[in-house]
Coordinates of C-alpha atoms in Angstrom, one line a residue:
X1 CA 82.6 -36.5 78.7
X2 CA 82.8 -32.8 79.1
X3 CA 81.8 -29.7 77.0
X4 CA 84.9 -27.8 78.1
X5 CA 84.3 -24.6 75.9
X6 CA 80.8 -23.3 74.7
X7 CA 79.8 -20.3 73.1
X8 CA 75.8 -19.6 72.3
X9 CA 73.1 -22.4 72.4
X10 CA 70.8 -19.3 73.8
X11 CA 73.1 -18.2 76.0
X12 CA 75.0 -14.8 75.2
X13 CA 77.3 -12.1 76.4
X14 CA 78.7 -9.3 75.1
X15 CA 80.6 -6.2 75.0
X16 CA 82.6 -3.8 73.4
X17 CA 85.3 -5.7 72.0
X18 CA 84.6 -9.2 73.3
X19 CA 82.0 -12.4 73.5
X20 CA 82.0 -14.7 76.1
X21 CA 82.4 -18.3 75.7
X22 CA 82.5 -20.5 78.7
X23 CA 83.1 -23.7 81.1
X24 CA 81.3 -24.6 83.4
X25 CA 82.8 -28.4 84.3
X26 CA 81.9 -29.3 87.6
X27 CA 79.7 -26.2 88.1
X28 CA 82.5 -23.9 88.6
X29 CA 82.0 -20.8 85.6
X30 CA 85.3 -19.8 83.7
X31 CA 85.2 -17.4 81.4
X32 CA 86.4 -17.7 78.1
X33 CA 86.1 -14.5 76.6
X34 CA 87.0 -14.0 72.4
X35 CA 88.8 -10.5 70.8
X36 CA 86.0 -8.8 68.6
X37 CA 86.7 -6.0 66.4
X38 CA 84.4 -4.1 64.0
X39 CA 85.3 -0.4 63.4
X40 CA 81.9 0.9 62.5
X41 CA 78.5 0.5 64.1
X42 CA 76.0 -1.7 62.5
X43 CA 72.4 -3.1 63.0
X44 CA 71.0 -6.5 63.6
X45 CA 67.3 -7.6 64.3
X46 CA 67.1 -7.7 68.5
X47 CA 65.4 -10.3 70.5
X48 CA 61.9 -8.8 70.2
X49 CA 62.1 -8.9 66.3
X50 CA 63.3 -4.9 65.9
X51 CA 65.7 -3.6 64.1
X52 CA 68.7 -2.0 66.4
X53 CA 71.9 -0.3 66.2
X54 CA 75.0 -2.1 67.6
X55 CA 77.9 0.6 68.4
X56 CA 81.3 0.1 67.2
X57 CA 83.0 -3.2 68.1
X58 CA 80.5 -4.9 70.0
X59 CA 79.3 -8.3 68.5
X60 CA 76.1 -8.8 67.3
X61 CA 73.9 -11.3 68.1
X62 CA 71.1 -11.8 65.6
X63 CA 67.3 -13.1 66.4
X64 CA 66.1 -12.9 63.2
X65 CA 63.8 -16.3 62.4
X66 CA 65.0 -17.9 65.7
X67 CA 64.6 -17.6 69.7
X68 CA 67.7 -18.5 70.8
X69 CA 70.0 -16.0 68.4
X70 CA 73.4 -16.4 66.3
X71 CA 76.5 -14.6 66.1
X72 CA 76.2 -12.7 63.4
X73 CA 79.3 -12.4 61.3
X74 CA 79.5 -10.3 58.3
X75 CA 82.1 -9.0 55.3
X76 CA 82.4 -5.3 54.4
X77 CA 79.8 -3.8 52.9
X78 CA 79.0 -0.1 51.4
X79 CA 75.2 1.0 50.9
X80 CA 75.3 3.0 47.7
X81 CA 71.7 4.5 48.2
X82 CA 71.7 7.8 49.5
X83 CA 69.0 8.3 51.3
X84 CA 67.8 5.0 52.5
X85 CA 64.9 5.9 55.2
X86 CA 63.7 9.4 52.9
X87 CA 61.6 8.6 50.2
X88 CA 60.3 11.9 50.4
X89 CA 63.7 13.3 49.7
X90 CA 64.5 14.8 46.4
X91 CA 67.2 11.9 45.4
X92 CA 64.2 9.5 45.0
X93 CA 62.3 10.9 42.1
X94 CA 58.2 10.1 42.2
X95 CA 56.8 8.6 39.0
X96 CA 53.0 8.8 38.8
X97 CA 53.4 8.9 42.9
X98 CA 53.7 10.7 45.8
X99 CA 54.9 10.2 49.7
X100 CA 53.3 10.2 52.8
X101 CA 56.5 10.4 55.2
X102 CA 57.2 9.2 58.5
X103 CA 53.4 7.1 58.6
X104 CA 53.9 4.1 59.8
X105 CA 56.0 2.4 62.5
X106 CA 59.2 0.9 60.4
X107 CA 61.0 -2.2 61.7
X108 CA 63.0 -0.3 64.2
X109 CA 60.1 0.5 66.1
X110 CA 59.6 4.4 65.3
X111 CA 57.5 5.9 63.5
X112 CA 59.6 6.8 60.6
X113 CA 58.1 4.5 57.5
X114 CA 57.2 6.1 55.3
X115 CA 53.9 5.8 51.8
X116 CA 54.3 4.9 48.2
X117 CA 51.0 6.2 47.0
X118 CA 50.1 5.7 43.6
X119 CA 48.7 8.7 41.5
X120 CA 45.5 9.4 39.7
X121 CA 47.0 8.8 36.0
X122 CA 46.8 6.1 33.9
X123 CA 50.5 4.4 33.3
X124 CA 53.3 3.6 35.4
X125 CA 53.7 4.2 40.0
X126 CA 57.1 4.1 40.7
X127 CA 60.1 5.7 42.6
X128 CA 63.7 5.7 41.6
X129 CA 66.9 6.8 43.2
X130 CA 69.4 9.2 41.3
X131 CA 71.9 7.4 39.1
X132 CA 74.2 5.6 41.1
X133 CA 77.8 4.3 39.3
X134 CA 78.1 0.9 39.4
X135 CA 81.0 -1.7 37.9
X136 CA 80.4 -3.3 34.9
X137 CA 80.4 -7.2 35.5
X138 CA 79.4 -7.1 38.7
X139 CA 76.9 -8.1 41.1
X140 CA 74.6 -6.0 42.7
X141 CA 71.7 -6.5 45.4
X142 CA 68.6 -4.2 46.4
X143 CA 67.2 -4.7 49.2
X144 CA 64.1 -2.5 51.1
X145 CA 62.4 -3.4 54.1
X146 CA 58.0 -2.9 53.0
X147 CA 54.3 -3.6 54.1
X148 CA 51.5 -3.7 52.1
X149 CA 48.6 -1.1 52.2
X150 CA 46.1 -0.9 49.9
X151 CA 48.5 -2.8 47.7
X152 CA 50.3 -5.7 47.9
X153 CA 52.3 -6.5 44.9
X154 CA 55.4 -4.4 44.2
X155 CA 58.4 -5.0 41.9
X156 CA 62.0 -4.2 42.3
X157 CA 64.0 -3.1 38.8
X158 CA 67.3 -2.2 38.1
X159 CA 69.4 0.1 35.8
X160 CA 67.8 3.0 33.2
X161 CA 63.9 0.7 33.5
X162 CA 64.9 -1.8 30.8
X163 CA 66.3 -4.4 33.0
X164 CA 64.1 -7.2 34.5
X165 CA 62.0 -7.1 37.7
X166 CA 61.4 -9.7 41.1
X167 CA 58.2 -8.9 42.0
X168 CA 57.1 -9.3 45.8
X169 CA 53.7 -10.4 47.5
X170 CA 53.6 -8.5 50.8
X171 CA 50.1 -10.7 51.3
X172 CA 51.7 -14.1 50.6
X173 CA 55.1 -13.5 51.4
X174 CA 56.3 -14.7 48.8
X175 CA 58.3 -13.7 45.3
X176 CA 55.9 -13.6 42.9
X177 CA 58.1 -13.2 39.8
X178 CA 61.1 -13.8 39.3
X179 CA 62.3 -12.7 35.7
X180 CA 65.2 -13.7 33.8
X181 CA 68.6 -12.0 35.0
X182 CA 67.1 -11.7 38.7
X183 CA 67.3 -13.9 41.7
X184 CA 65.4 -12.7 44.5
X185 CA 64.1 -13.2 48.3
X186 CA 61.9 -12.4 50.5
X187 CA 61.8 -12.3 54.7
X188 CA 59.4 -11.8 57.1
X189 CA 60.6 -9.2 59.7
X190 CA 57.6 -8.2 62.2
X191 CA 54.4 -6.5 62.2
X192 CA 53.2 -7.3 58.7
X193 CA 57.0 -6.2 57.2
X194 CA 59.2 -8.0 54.6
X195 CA 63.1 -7.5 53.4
X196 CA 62.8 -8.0 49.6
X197 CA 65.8 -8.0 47.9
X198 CA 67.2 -8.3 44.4
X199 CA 70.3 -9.7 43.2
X200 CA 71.7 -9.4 39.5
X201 CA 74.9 -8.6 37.3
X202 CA 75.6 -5.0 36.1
X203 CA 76.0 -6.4 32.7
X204 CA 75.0 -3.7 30.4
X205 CA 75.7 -0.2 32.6
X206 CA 77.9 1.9 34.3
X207 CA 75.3 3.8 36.0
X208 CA 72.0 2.2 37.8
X209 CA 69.3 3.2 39.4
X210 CA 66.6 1.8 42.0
X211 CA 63.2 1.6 40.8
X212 CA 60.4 0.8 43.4
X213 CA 57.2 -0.2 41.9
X214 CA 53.6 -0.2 42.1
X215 CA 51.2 -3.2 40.8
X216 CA 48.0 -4.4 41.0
X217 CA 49.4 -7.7 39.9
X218 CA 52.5 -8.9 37.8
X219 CA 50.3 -8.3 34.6
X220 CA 48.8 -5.6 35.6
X221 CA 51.5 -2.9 36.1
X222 CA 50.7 0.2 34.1
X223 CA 47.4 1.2 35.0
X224 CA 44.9 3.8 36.0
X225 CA 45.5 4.8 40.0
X226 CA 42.7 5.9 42.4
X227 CA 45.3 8.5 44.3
X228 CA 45.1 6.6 47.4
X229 CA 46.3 3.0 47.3
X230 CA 50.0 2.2 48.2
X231 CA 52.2 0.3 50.3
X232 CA 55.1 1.4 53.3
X233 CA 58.4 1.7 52.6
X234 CA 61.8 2.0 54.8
X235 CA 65.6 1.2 54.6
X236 CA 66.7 1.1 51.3
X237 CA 69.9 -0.3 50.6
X238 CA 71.7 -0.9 47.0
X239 CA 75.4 -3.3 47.7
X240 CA 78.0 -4.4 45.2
X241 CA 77.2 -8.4 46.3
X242 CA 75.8 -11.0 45.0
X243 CA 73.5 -11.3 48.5
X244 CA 71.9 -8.5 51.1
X245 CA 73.2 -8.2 54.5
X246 CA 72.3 -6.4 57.3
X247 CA 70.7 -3.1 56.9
X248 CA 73.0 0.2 56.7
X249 CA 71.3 3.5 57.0
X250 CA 72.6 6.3 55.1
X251 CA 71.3 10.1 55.3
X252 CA 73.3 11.5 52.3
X253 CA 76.2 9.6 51.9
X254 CA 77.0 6.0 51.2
X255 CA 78.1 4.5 54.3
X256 CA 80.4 1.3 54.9
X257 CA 79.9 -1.3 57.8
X258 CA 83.2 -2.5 57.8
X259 CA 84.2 -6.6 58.6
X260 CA 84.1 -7.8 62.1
X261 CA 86.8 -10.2 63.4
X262 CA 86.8 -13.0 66.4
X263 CA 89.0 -14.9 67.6
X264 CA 91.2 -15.5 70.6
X265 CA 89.2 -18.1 73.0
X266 CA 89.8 -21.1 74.9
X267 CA 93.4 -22.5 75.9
X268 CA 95.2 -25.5 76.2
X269 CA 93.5 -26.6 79.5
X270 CA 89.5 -26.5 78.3
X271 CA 91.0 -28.1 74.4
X272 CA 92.4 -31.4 74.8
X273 CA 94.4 -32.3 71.9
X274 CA 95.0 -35.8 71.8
X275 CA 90.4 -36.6 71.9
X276 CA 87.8 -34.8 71.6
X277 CA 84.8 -33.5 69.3
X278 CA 85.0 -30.2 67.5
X279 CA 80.8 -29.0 67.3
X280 CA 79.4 -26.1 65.4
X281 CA 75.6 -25.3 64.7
X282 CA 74.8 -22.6 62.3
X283 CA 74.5 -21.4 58.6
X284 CA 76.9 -19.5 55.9
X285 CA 75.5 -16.3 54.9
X286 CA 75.5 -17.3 51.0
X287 CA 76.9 -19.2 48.7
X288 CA 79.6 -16.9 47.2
X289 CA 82.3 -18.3 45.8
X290 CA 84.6 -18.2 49.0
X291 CA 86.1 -20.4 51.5
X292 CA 84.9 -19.9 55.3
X293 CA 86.9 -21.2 57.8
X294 CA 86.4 -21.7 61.8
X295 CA 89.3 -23.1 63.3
X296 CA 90.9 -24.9 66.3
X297 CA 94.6 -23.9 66.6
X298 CA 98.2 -23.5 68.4
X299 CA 99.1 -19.6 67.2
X300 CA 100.5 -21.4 64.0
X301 CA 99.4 -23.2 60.5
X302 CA 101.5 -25.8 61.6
X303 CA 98.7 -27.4 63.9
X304 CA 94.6 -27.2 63.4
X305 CA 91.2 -28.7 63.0
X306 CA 89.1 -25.8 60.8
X307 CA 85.1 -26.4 59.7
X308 CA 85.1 -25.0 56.0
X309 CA 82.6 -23.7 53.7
X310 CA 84.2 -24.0 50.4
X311 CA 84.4 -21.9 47.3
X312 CA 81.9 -24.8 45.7
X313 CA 78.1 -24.3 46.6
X314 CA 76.8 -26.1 49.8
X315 CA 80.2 -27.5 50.3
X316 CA 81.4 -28.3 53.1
X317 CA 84.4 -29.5 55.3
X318 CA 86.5 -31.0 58.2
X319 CA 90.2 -30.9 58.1
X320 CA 93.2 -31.7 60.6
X321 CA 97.0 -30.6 59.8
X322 CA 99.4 -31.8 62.5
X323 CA 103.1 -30.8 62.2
X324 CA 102.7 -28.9 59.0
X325 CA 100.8 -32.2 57.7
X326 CA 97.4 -32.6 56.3
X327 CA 96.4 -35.9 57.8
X328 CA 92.7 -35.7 56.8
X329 CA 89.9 -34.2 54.5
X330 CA 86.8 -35.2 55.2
X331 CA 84.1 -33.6 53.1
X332 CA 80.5 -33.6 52.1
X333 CA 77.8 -31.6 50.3
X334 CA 75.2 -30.8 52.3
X335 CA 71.1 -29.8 50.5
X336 CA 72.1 -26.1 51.7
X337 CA 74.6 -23.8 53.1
X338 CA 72.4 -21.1 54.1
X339 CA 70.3 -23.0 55.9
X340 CA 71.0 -24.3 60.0
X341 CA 72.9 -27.3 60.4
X342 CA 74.7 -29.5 63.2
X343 CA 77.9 -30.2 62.5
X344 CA 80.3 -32.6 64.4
X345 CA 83.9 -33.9 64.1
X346 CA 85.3 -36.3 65.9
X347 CA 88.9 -36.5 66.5
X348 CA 91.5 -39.4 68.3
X349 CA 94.2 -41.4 67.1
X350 CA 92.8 -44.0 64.3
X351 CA 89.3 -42.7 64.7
X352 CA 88.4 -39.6 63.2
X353 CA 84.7 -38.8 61.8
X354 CA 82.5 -36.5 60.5
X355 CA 78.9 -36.2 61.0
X356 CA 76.4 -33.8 59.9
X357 CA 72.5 -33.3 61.3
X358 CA 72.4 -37.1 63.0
X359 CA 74.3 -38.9 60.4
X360 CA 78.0 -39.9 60.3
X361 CA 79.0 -38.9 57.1
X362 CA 82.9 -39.5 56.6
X363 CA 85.1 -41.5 58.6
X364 CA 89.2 -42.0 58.6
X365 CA 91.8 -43.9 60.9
X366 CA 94.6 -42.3 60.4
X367 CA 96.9 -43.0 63.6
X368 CA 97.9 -39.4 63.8
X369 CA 97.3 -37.4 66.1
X370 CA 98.5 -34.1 68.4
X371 CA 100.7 -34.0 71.2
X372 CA 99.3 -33.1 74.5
X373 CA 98.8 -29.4 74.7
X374 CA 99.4 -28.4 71.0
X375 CA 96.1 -26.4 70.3
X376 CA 94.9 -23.9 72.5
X377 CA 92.9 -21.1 70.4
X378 CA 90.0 -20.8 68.3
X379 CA 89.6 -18.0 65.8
X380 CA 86.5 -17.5 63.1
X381 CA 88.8 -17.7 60.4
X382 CA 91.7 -19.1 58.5
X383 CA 94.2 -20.6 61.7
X384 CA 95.8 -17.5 63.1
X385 CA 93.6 -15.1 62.1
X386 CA 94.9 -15.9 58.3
X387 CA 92.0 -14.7 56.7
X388 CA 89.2 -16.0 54.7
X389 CA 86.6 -14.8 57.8
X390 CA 83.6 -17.0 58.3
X391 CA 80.8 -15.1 57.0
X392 CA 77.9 -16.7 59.1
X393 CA 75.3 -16.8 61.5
X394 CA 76.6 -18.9 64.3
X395 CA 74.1 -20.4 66.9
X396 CA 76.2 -22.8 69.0
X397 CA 80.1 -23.9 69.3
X398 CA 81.1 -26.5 71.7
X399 CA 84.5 -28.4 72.6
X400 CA 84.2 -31.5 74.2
X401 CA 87.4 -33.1 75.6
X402 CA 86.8 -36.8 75.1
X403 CA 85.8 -38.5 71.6
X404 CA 82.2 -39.5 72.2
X405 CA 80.3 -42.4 70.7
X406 CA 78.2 -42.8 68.0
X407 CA 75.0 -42.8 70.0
X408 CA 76.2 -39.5 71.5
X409 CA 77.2 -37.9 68.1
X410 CA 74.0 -38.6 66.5
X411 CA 72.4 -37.3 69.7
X412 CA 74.3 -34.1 69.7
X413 CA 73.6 -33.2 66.0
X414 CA 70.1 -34.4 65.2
X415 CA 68.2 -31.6 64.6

């Protein structure tokens, strides 16, 4: 057997417009480089756990939670918050509270955090942004990257102050409360810092606002300050999503990251078409309603193997269309979507299979197969670049040109 195209497993390289994949049979290296495109910079956590700016169409490879990194693959997004890194600024109006700016080194390694401080005053310690218009019916997410101080519990509220909270433990790391309307999250970034976010429905308003609040506990959140006591703020972001991504900064104006596309590698000497295993290790971003597709093709939708997240939560798929045919489905639910799995399909003439993190999960003998040299591209996406993207974080892909055994398979996808 041969891995005759790989991309990741620890092993990246990029640049502008491109990210090489590889084969290495027989120890001689051939490139297999994929098309990236992504008109707009954008940020991703770097290999020593900061947060750094990617210029315009260069992939990103993410090492948030992991060593090895993922390719980090994300929809368009707009962050409505004005002034995301100036708390001090005028847009972000200080309620029983002041700020200390620029006292603390923020994720990105500067020193450009800046202090909530809670007044003297008996009542509520908050900051909110300016209105900001929002859609009615849809969803929303907050998200701002903080460190505790002399505080550790803060909430995150929505809309004119009468809307529900999530309330965060920067001790614990943790979501402390959760309150009906709200679904929120919490991530450890480095040094002590956390991305809290918020998600819920603009069900009520055409007009919102971000509220940032003080607490000495989820009971205790009007109350007499000492003038001192706070907790470190930076990156405020406010999307129209049902989940955060990556961090946008704005200094005035909202600013859109726009969606990155990839697609282009391999060729119909490193795929073989009649055998072979199709591998992919990674997570989907969410679980938001859409189909995400990764695909083996020929430059048509006449011919392909795709991987599939599917419009249903934590779904998840393998499917093979020869001649314009569908000649399997083989599909699963998996505990969840977001997290990192190992996924592996096997395809040969009366012996295809899926397995999924060690165990074979779907099997069919269909006696169908490709003729020799059919596919010869992979794209992150619908075949042929036919939309649908694959929102995802994408650790390891691999082609192997023979159909390996069980023993191998559960090898190559235990985790």
């Amino acid at each position: 057997m041969a891995e005759t195209l790989k991309l990741g497993n620890g092993i990246w390289a990029t640049k502008e417009n491109s990210l090489l994949s590889y084969n290495d049979e027989n120890g001689n290296y051939k490139p297999l480089p994929f098309d990236f495109t992504r008109a707009s910079s954008a940020t991703v956590v770097n290999k020593a756990g900061l947060i750094e700016t990617v210029q315009s169409g260069t992939p990103r490879i993410d090492f948030l939670g992991n060593t090895n990194g993922a390719l980090l693959l994300e929809p368009q997004r707009t962050n409505l918050a004005l002034y995301s890194d100036a708390f001090d600024n005028a847009y972000w109006t200080k309620e029983g509270t002041s700020i200390v700016s620029d006292t603390a080194t923020s994720p990105d390694g500067t020193l450009n955090a800046d202090k909530l401080v809670e007044g003297t005053n008996t009542g509520l310690h908050r900051t909110y942004s300016n209105l900001i218009t929002t859609v009615l019916g849809n969803d929303y997410t907050t998200s701002v990257f903080a460190k505790k101080g002399e505080r550790n519990i803060f909430g995150i509220q929505m809309s004119n102050g009468s809307q529900p909270f999530v309330w965060f433990n920067l001790d614990t790391g943790v979501v402390e409360l959760q309150e009906a309307g709200m679904v929120g999250k919490i991530e450890p970034i480095i040094n002590g810092w956390y991305k809290c976010t918020a998600s819920w429905n603009s069900s009520s308003a055409t007009t919102d606002r971000v509220f940032i609040q003080l607490a000495k506990s989820t009971v205790d959140t009007s109350y007499t300050g000492d003038g001192t006591s706070g907790i470190y703020l930076y990156g405020a972001q406010l999307e129209q999503a049902s989940y955060p991504t990556s961090y946008i900064p704005t200094q005035g104006s909202t600013v859109t990251r726009v969606a990155e596309t990839c697609s282009g590698a391999g060729n119909d000497q490193v795929i073989n078409s009649t055998e072979g295993v199709f591998y992919f290790e990674g997570s989907a971003l969410a679980n938001d309603g859409t189909n995400r597709f990764l695909s083996i093709d020929d430059g048509t939708t006449a011919n392909y193997i795709y991987f599939r997240y599917t419009t249903d939560d934590n779904q998840c798929l393998f499917r093979t269309n020869v001649g314009g045919v569908t000649i399997n489905t083989l599909s699963t639910f998996i505990t969840d979507a977001t997290q990192n799995h190992k996924f592996a399909y096997k395809f040969k003439s009366g012996d295809y299979a899926m397995w999924i993190d060690g165990v074979e999960i779907a099997t069919d003998t269909s006696p169908t197969i490709f003729a020799p040299n059919t596919l010869d591209n992979i794209v992150f996406s619908f075949p042929t670049d036919g939309g649908g993207g694959f929102a995802s974080k994408t650790k390891d892909i691999r082609v192997y040109n023979t159909a390996l055994t069980d023993a191998e398979l559960q090898a190559l996808t235990t985790i």
